[in-house]
Short mmCIF file of C-alpha atoms and ligand atoms in Angstrom, two decimals:
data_model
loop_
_atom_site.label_atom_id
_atom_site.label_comp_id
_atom_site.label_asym_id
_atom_site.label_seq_id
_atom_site.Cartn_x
_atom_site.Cartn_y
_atom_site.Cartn_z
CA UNK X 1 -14.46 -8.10 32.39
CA UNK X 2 -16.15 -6.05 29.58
CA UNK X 3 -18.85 -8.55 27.94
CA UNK X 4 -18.49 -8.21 23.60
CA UNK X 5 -21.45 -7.06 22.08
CA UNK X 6 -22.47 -10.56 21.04
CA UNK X 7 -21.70 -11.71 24.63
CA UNK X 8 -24.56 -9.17 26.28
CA UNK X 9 -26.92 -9.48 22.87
CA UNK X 10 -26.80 -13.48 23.49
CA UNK X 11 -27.74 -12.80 27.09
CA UNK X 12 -30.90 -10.88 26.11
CA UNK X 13 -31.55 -13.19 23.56
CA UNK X 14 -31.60 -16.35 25.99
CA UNK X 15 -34.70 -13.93 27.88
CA UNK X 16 -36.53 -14.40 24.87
CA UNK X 17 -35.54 -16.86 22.53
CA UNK X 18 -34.86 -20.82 23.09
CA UNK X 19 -31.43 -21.46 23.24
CA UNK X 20 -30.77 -17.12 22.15
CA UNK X 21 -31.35 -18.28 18.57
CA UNK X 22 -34.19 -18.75 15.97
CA UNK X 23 -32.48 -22.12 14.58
CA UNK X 24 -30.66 -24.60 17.06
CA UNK X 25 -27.11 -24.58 15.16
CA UNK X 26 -26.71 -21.04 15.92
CA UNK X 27 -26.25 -21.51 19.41
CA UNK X 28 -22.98 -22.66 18.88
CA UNK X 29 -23.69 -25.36 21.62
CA UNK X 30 -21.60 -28.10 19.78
CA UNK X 31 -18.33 -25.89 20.05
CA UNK X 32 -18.75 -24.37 23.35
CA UNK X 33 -18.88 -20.45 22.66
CA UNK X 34 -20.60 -17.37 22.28
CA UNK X 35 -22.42 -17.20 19.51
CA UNK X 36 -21.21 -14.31 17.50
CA UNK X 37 -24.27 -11.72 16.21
CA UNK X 38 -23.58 -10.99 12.84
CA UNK X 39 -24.51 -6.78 12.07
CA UNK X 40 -23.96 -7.06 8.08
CA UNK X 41 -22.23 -8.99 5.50
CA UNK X 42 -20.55 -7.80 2.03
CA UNK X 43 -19.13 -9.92 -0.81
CA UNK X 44 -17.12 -12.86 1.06
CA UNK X 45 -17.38 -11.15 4.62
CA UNK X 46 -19.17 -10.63 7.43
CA UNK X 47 -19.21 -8.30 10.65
CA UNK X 48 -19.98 -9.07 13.95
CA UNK X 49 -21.84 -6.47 16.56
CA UNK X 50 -18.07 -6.17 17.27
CA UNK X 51 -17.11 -4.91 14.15
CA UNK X 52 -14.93 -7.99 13.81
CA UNK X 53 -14.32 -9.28 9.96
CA UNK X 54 -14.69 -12.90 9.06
CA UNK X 55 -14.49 -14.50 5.69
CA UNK X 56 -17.45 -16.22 5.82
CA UNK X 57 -17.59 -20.17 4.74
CA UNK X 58 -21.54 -20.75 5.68
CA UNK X 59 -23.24 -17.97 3.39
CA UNK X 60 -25.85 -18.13 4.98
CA UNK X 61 -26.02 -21.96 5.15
CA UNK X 62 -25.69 -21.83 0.88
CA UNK X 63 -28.25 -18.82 -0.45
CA UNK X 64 -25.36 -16.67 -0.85
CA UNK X 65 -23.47 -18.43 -3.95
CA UNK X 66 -22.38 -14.83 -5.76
CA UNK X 67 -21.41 -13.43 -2.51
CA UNK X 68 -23.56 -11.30 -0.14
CA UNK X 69 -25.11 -7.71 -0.88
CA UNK X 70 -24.98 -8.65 -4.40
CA UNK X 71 -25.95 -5.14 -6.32
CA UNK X 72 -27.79 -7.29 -8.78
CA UNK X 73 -30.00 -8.43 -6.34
CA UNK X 74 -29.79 -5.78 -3.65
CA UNK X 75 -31.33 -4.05 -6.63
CA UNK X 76 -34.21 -5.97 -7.75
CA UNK X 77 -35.22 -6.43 -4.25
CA UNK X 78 -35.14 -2.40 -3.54
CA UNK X 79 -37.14 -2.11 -7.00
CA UNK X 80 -39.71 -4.77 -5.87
CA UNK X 81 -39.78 -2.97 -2.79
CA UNK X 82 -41.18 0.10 -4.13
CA UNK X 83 -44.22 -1.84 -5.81
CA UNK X 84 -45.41 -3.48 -2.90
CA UNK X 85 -44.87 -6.02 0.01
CA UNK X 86 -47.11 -8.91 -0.56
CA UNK X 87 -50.72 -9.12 -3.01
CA UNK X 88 -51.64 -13.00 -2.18
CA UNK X 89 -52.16 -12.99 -5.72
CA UNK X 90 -50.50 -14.07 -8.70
CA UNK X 91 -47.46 -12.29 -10.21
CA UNK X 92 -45.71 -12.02 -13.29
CA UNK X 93 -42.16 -12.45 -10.82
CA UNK X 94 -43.57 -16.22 -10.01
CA UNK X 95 -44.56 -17.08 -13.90
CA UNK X 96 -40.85 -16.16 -14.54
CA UNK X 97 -38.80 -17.36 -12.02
CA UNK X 98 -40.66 -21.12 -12.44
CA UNK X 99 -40.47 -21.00 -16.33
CA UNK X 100 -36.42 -19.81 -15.83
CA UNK X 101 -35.92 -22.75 -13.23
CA UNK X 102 -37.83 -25.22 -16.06
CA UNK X 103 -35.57 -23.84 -18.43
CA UNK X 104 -32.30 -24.51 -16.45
CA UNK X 105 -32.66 -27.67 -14.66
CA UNK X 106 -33.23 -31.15 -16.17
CA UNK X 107 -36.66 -33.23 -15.83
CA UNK X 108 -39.14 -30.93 -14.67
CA UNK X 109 -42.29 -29.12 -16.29
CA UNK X 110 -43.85 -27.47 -13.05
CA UNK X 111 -43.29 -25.73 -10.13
CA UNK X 112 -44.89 -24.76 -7.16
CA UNK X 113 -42.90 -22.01 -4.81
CA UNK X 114 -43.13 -22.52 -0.90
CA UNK X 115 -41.54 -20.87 2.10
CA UNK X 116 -38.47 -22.95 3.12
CA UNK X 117 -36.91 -26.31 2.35
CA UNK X 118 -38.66 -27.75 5.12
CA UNK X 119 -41.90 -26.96 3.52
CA UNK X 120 -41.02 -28.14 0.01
CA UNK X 121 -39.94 -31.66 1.31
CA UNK X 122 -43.02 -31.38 3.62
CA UNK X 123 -44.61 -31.24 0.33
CA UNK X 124 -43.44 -33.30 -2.03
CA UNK X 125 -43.25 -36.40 0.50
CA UNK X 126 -46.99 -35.98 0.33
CA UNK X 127 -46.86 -35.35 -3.10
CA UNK X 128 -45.34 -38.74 -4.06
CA UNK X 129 -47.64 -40.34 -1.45
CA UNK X 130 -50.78 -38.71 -2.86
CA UNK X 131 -49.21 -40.04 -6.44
CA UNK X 132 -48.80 -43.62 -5.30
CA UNK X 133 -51.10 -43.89 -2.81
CA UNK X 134 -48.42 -45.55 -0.68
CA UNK X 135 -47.54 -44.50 2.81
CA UNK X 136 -44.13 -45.23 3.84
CA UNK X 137 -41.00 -42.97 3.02
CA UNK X 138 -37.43 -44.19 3.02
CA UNK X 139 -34.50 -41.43 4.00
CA UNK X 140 -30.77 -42.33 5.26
CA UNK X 141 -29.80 -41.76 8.22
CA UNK X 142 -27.65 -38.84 8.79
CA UNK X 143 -29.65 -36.85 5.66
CA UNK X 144 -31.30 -33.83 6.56
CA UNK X 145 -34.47 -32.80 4.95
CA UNK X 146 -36.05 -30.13 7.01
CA UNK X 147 -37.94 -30.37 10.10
CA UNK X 148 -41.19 -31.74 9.63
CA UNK X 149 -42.46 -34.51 11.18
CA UNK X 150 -42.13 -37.08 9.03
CA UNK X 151 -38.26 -36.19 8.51
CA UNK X 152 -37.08 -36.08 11.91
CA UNK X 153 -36.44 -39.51 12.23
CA UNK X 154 -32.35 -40.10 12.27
CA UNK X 155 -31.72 -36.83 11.12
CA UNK X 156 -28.71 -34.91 10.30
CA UNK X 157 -27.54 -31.19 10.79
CA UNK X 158 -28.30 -30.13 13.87
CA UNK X 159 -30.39 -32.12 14.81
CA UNK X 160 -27.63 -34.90 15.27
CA UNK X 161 -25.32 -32.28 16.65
CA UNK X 162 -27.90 -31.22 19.20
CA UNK X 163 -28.63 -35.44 20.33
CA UNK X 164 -32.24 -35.48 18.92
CA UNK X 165 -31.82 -36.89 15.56
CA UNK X 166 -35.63 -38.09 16.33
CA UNK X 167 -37.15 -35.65 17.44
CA UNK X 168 -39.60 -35.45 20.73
CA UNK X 169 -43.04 -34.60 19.76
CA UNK X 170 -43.19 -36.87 16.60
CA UNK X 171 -45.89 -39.47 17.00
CA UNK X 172 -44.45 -42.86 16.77
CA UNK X 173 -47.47 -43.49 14.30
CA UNK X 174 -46.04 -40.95 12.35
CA UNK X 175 -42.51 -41.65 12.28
CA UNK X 176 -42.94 -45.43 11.51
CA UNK X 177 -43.83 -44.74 8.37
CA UNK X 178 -40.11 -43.10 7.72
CA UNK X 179 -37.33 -45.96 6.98
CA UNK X 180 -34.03 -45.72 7.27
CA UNK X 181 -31.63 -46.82 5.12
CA UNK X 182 -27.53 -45.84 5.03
CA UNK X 183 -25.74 -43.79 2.61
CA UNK X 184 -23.84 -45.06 -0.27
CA UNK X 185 -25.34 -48.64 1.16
CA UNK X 186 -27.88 -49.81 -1.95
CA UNK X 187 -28.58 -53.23 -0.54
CA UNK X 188 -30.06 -51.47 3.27
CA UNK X 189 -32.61 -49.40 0.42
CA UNK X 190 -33.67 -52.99 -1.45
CA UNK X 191 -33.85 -54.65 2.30
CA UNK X 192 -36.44 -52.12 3.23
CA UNK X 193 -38.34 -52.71 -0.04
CA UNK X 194 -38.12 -56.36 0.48
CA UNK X 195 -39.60 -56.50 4.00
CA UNK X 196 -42.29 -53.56 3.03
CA UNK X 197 -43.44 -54.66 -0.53
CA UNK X 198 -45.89 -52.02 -2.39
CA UNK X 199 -46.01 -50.02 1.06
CA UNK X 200 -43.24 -47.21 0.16
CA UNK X 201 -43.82 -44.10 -1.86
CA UNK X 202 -40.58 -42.63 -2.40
CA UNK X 203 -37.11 -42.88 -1.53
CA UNK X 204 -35.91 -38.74 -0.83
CA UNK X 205 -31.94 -38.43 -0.61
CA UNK X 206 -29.19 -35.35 -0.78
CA UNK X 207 -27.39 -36.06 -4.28
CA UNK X 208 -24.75 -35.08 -2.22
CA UNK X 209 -24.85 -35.45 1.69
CA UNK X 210 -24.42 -32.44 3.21
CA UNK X 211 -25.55 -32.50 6.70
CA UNK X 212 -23.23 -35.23 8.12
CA UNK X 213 -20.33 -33.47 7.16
CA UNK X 214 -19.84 -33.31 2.85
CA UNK X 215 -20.36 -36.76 1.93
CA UNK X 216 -20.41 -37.52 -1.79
CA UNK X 217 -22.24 -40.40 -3.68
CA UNK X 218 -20.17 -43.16 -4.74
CA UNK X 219 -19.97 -43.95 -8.13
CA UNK X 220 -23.27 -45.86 -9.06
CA UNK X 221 -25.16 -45.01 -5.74
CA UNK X 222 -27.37 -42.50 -7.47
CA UNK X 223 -28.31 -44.89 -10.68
CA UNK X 224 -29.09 -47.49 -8.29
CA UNK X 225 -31.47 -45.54 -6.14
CA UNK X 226 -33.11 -44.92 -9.95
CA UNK X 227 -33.32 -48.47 -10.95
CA UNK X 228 -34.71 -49.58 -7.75
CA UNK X 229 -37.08 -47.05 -7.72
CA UNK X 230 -38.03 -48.12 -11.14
CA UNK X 231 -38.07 -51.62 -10.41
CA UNK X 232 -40.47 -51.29 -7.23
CA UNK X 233 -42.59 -48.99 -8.76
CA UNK X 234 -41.59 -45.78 -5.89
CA UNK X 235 -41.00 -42.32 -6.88
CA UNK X 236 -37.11 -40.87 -6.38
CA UNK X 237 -37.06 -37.47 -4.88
CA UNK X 238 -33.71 -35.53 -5.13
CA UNK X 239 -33.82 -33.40 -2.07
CA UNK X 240 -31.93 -30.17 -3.76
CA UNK X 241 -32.04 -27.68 -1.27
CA UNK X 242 -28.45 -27.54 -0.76
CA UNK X 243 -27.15 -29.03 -4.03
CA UNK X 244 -29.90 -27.23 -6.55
CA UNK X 245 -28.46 -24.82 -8.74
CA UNK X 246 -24.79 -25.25 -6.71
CA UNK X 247 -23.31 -27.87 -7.91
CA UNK X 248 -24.57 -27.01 -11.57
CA UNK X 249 -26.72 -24.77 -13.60
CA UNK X 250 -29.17 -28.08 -13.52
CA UNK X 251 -27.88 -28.77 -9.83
CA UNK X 252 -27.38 -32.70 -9.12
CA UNK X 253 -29.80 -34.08 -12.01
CA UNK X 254 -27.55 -32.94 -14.81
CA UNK X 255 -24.13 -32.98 -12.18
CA UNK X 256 -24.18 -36.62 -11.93
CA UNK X 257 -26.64 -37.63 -14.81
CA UNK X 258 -29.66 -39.11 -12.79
CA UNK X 259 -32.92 -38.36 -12.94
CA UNK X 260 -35.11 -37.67 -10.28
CA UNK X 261 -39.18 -37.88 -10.29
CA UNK X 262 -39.68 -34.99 -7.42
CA UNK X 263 -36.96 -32.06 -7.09
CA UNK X 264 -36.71 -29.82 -4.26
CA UNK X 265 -35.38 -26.36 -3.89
CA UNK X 266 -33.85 -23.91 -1.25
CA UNK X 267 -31.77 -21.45 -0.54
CA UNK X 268 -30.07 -20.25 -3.69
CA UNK X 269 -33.67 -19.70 -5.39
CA UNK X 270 -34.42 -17.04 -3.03
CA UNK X 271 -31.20 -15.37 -3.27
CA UNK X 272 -31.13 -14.82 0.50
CA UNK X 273 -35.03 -14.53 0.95
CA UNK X 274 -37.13 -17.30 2.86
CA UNK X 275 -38.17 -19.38 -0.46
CA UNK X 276 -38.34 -22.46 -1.10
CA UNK X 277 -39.98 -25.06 -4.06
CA UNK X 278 -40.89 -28.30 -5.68
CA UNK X 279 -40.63 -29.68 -9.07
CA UNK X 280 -41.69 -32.22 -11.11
CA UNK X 281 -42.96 -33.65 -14.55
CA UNK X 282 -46.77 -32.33 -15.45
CA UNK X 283 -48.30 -35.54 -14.71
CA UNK X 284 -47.26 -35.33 -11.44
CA UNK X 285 -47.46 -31.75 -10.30
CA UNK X 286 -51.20 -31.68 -11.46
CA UNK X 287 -51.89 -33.83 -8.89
CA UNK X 288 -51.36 -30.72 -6.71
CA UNK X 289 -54.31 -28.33 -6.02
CA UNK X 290 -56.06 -26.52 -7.02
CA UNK X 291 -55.86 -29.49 -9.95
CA UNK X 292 -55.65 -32.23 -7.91
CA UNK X 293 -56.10 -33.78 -4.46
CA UNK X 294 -52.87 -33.15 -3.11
CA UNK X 295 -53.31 -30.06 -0.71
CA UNK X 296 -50.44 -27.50 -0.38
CA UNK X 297 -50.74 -23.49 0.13
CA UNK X 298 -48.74 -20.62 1.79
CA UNK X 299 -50.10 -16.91 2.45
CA UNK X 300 -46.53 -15.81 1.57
CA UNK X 301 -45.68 -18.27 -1.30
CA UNK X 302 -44.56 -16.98 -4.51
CA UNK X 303 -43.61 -13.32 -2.13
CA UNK X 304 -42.75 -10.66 -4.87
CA UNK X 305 -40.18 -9.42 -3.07
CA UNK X 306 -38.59 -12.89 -2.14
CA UNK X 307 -38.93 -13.89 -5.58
CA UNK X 308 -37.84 -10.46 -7.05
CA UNK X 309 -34.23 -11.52 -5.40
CA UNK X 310 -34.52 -15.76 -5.98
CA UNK X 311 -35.30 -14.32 -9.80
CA UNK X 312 -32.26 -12.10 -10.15
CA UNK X 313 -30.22 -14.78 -8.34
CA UNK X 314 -31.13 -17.49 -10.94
CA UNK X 315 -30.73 -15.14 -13.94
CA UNK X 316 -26.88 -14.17 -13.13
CA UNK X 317 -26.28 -18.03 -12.87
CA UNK X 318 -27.98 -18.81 -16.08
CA UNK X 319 -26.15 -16.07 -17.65
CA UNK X 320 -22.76 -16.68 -16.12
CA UNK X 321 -21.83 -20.48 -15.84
CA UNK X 322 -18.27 -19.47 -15.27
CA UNK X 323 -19.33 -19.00 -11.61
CA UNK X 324 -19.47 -22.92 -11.28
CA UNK X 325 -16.20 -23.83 -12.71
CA UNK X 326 -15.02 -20.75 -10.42
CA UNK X 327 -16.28 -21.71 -7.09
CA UNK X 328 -15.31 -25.60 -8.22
CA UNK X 329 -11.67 -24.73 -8.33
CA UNK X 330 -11.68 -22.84 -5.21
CA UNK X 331 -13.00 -25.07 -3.48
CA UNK X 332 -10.48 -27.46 -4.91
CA UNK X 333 -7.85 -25.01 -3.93
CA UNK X 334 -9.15 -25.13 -0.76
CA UNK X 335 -9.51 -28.88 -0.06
CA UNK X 336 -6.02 -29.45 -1.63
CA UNK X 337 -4.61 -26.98 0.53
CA UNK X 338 -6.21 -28.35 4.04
CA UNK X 339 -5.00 -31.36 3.22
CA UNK X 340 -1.57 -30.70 3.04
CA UNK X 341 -1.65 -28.60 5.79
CA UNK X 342 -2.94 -31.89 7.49
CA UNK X 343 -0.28 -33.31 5.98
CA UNK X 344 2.98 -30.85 7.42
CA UNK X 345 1.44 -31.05 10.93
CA UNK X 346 0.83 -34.91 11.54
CA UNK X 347 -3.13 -33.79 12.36
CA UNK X 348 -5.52 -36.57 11.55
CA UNK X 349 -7.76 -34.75 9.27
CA UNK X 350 -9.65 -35.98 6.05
CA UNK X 351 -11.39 -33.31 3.80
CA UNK X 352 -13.76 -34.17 1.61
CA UNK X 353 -14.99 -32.16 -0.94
CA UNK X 354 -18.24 -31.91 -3.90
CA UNK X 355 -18.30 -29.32 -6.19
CA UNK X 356 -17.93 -25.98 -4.49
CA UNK X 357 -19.48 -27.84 -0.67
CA UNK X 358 -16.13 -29.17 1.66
CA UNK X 359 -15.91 -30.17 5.02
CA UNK X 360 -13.19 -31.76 7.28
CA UNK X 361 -13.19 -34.75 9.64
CA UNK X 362 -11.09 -35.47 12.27
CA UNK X 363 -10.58 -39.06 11.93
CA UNK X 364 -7.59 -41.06 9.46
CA UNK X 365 -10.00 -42.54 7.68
CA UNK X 366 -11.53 -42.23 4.89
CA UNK X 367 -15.63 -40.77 5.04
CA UNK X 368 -17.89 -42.54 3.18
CA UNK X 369 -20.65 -42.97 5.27
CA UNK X 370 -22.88 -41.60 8.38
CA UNK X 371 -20.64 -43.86 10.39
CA UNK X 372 -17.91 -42.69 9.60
CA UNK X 373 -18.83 -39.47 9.95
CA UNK X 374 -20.07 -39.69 13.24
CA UNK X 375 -17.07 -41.64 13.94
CA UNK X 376 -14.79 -38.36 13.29
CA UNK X 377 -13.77 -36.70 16.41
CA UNK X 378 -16.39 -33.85 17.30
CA UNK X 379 -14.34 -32.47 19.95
CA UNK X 380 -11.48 -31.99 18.04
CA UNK X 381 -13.88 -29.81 15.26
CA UNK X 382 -15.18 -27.69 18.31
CA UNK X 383 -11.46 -26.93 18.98
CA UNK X 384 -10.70 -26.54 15.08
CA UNK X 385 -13.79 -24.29 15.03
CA UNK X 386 -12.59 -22.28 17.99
CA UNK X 387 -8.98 -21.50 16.18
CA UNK X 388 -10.15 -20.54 13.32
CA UNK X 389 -12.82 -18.18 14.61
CA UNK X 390 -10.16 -16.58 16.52
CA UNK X 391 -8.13 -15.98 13.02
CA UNK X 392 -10.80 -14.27 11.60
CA UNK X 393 -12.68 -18.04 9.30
CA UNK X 394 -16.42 -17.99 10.02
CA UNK X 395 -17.07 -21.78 9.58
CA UNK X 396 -20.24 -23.51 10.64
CA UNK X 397 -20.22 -24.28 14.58
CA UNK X 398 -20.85 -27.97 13.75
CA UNK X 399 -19.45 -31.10 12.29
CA UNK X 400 -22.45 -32.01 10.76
CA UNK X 401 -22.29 -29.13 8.38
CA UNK X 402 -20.59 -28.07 5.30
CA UNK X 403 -18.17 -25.24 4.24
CA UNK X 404 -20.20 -23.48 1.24
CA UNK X 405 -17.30 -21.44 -1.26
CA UNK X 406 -18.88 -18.23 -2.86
CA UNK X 407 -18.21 -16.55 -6.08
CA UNK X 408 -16.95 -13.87 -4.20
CA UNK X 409 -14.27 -15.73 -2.31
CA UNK X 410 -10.92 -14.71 -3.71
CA UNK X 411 -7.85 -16.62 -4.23
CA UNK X 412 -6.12 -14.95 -1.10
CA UNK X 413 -9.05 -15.80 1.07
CA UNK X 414 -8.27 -19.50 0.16
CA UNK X 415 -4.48 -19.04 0.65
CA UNK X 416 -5.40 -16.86 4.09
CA UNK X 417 -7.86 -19.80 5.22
CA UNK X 418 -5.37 -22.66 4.58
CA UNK X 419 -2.74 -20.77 6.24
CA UNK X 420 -5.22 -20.08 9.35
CA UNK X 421 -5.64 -24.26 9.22
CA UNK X 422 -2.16 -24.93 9.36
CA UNK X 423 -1.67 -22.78 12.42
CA UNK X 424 -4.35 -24.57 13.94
CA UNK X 425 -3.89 -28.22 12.74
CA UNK X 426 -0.57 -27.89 14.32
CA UNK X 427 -2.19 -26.58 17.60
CA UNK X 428 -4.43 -29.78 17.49
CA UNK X 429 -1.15 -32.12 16.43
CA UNK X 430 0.32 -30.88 20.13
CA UNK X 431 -2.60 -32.60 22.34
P1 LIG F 1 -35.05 -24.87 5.46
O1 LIG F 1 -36.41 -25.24 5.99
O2 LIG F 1 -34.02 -24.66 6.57
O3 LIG F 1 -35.06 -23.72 4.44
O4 LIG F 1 -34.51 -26.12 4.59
C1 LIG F 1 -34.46 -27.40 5.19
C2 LIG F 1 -33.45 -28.26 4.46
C3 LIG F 1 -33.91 -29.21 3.56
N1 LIG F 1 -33.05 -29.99 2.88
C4 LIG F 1 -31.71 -29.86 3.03
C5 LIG F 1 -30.80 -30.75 2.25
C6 LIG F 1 -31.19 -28.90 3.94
O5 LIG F 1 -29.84 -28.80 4.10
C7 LIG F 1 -32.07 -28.08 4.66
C8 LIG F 1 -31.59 -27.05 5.67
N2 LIG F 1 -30.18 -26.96 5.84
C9 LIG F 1 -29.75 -26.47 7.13
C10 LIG F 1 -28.22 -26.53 7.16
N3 LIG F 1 -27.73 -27.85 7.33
C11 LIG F 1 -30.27 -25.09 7.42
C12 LIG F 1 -29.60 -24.39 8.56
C13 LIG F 1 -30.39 -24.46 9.83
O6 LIG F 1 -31.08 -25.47 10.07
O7 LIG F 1 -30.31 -23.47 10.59
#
């Protein structure tokens, strides 16, 4: 049989790559298939080696809010091009891309631009334990913060889906100062206080869960993570990667109203380059050197080309709020549709939905939680995953995911999406 492109390009990659793949969810190892190389993307699609078409609901994992090869930025990044690679030295790109992000999100004075998400958690965990001079961290379990040491313990993503949500190689010195504490479940966050009085520096949480599935906070959850923090004298870090500048203009701070002492950034601020960033009052931040003791650097932070396409990202939001109500009510369309599809075919599906993030789980009940999440049946989402891949929906190859909606994404890609669900809800009612 004639192997697909992606079929003999996986092979090769196996030679020389873990797993074929330079992040573990790419493998497609929780749905059982090839892996499909991706050759270019444009607006809501993208193209595999095969020249196959997908309307693409993991944009790049959430970067991609207006849609890929956006001319606006396509443009500033061939412009930056032109002036140079990389100084390791100051720019006028970073000056304005932190002042714009002060400017548009809620709480925060300073900035300081890293590589990834990973390292701006990395970073501010030490931040708010250099600021407190406390050690211990709590997360929830089922949260996903990056991969550094201290945040592989219970993690989500794919680390769950891949069976190592603590990960080997983390010393067990290390990792006991990282408590766990359940979603949406304020009296497991004042337990761990209790027992570990004036030991615990922050509490870091996704405003909205996004890496057990879309979980949202219930009503209060937030505001109580504030007032305990408040009360026991701990910082609150809103881990934005996903949520910042998605959900809003001022991402979850001004979404839901709460305020945070430590933000971090991802994804959308690079507009599809490798950036990443932390944020937080003055006070704070100058605890961070060169002004304070708090050590943090990066040969490649602050890139002029990475910010050249994070700053022409973050100007078309400011400029154009419509996009949020757009991609809102898309993926409202969306969710509304899935579930009635759900609905006409008897499949036990729940869809839950934040903003423009969504993601199904095959269970009858109600998510709420990281148990219920992982209660949801994960072979029945490898077999969703499989039928919509076939009808042309690029969806991410785990439950533990979300479904990220695009400016781009038309009306008729929602109505051809739900109509690929159907088909394959119904598939999934017959076994
Ligand atoms: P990066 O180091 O991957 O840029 O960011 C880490 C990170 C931090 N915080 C949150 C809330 C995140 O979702 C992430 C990374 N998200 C995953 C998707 N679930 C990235 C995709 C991948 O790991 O390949």
């Amino acid at each position: 049989m004639i192997m697909s492109q992606s079929e003999q390009l996986f092979a090769r990659a196996k030679q020389v790559l873990p797993g074929g793949v330079n992040s573990p969810v790419r493998a497609y190892r929780a749905v059982g298939l090839t892996p499909r190389f991706i050759a270019r993307a444009d607006g809501a699609y993208i193209y595999d080696a095969d020249g196959r078409r997908y309307i693409d609901f993991v944009c790049s994992w959430g970067p991609m809010i207006l849609g890929h090869n956006h001319p606006v930025i396509r443009e500033a990044v061939e412009k930056a091009v032109c002036d140079g690679l990389s100084f390791g030295a100051p720019t006028e790109r970073e000056v304005d891309i932190a002042e714009l992000m002060i400017q548009m999100v809620p709480n925060i004075e300073m900035v300081r631009m890293v590589n990834s998400g990973t390292e701006a958690v990395m970073s501010a965990l030490r931040l708010a334990r250099g600021a407190t001079g406390r050690d211990k961290v709590i997360k929830f379990e089922g949260c996903y913060h990056g991969h550094s040491d201290s945040m592989l313990v219970k993690a989500g993503s794919s680390a769950m889906a891949g069976g190592c949500p603590s990960s080997a190689g983390v010393p067990a010195d290390t990792a006991k100062d990282t408590l766990t504490a359940q979603y949406n479940d304020l009296a497991s966050v004042q337990q761990l206080f209790d027992e570990h009085p004036g030991q615990i520096a922050c509490i870091i949480v996704e405003p909205v869960a996004a890496n057990m599935g879309v979980v949202a906070p219930n009503p209060g959850f937030l505001e109580g993570l504030r007032t305990i923090c408040d009360k026991e004298g701990a910082l609150l870090i809103f881990d934005e990667v996903i949520t910042g500048f998605r959900l809003s203009r001022g991402g979850a701070q001004e979404f839901f109203g709460v305020r945070a002492d430590i933000v971090t950034f991802g994804k959308i601020i690079g507009g599809g380059m490798p950036v990443g960033a932390y944020a937080a009052s003055r006070e704070l931040m100058e605890h961070v050197a060169p002004c304070g003791s708090v050590y943090q650097a990066g040969t490649l932070a602050g890139n002029p080309v990475a910010m050249a396409a994070g700053l022409a990202q973050l100007t078309y939001l400011n400029e154009h709020p419509e996009v949020y109500t757009a991609i809102a009510s898309r993926a409202r369309d969306l969710a509304d549709g899935m579930r009635q599809a759900a609905a006409d075919t008897g499949a036990p599906v729940r869809i839950n939905q934040a903003g423009s993030l969504l993601a199904p789980f095959f269970t009858p009940e109600c998510v709420e939680s990281f148990q219920g999440a992982a209660h949801s049946d994960l072979q029945k989402y490898a077999a969703y995953f499989g039928g919509m891949l076939a009808r042309g929906i690029y969806l991410a190859p785990a439950q533990f995911e979300a479904m990220f909606v695009s400016y781009r994404h038309t009306d008729d890609d929602i109505r051809t999406t739900v109509n690929a669900a159907r088909e394959v809800f119904a598939q999934l009612s017959l076994h």
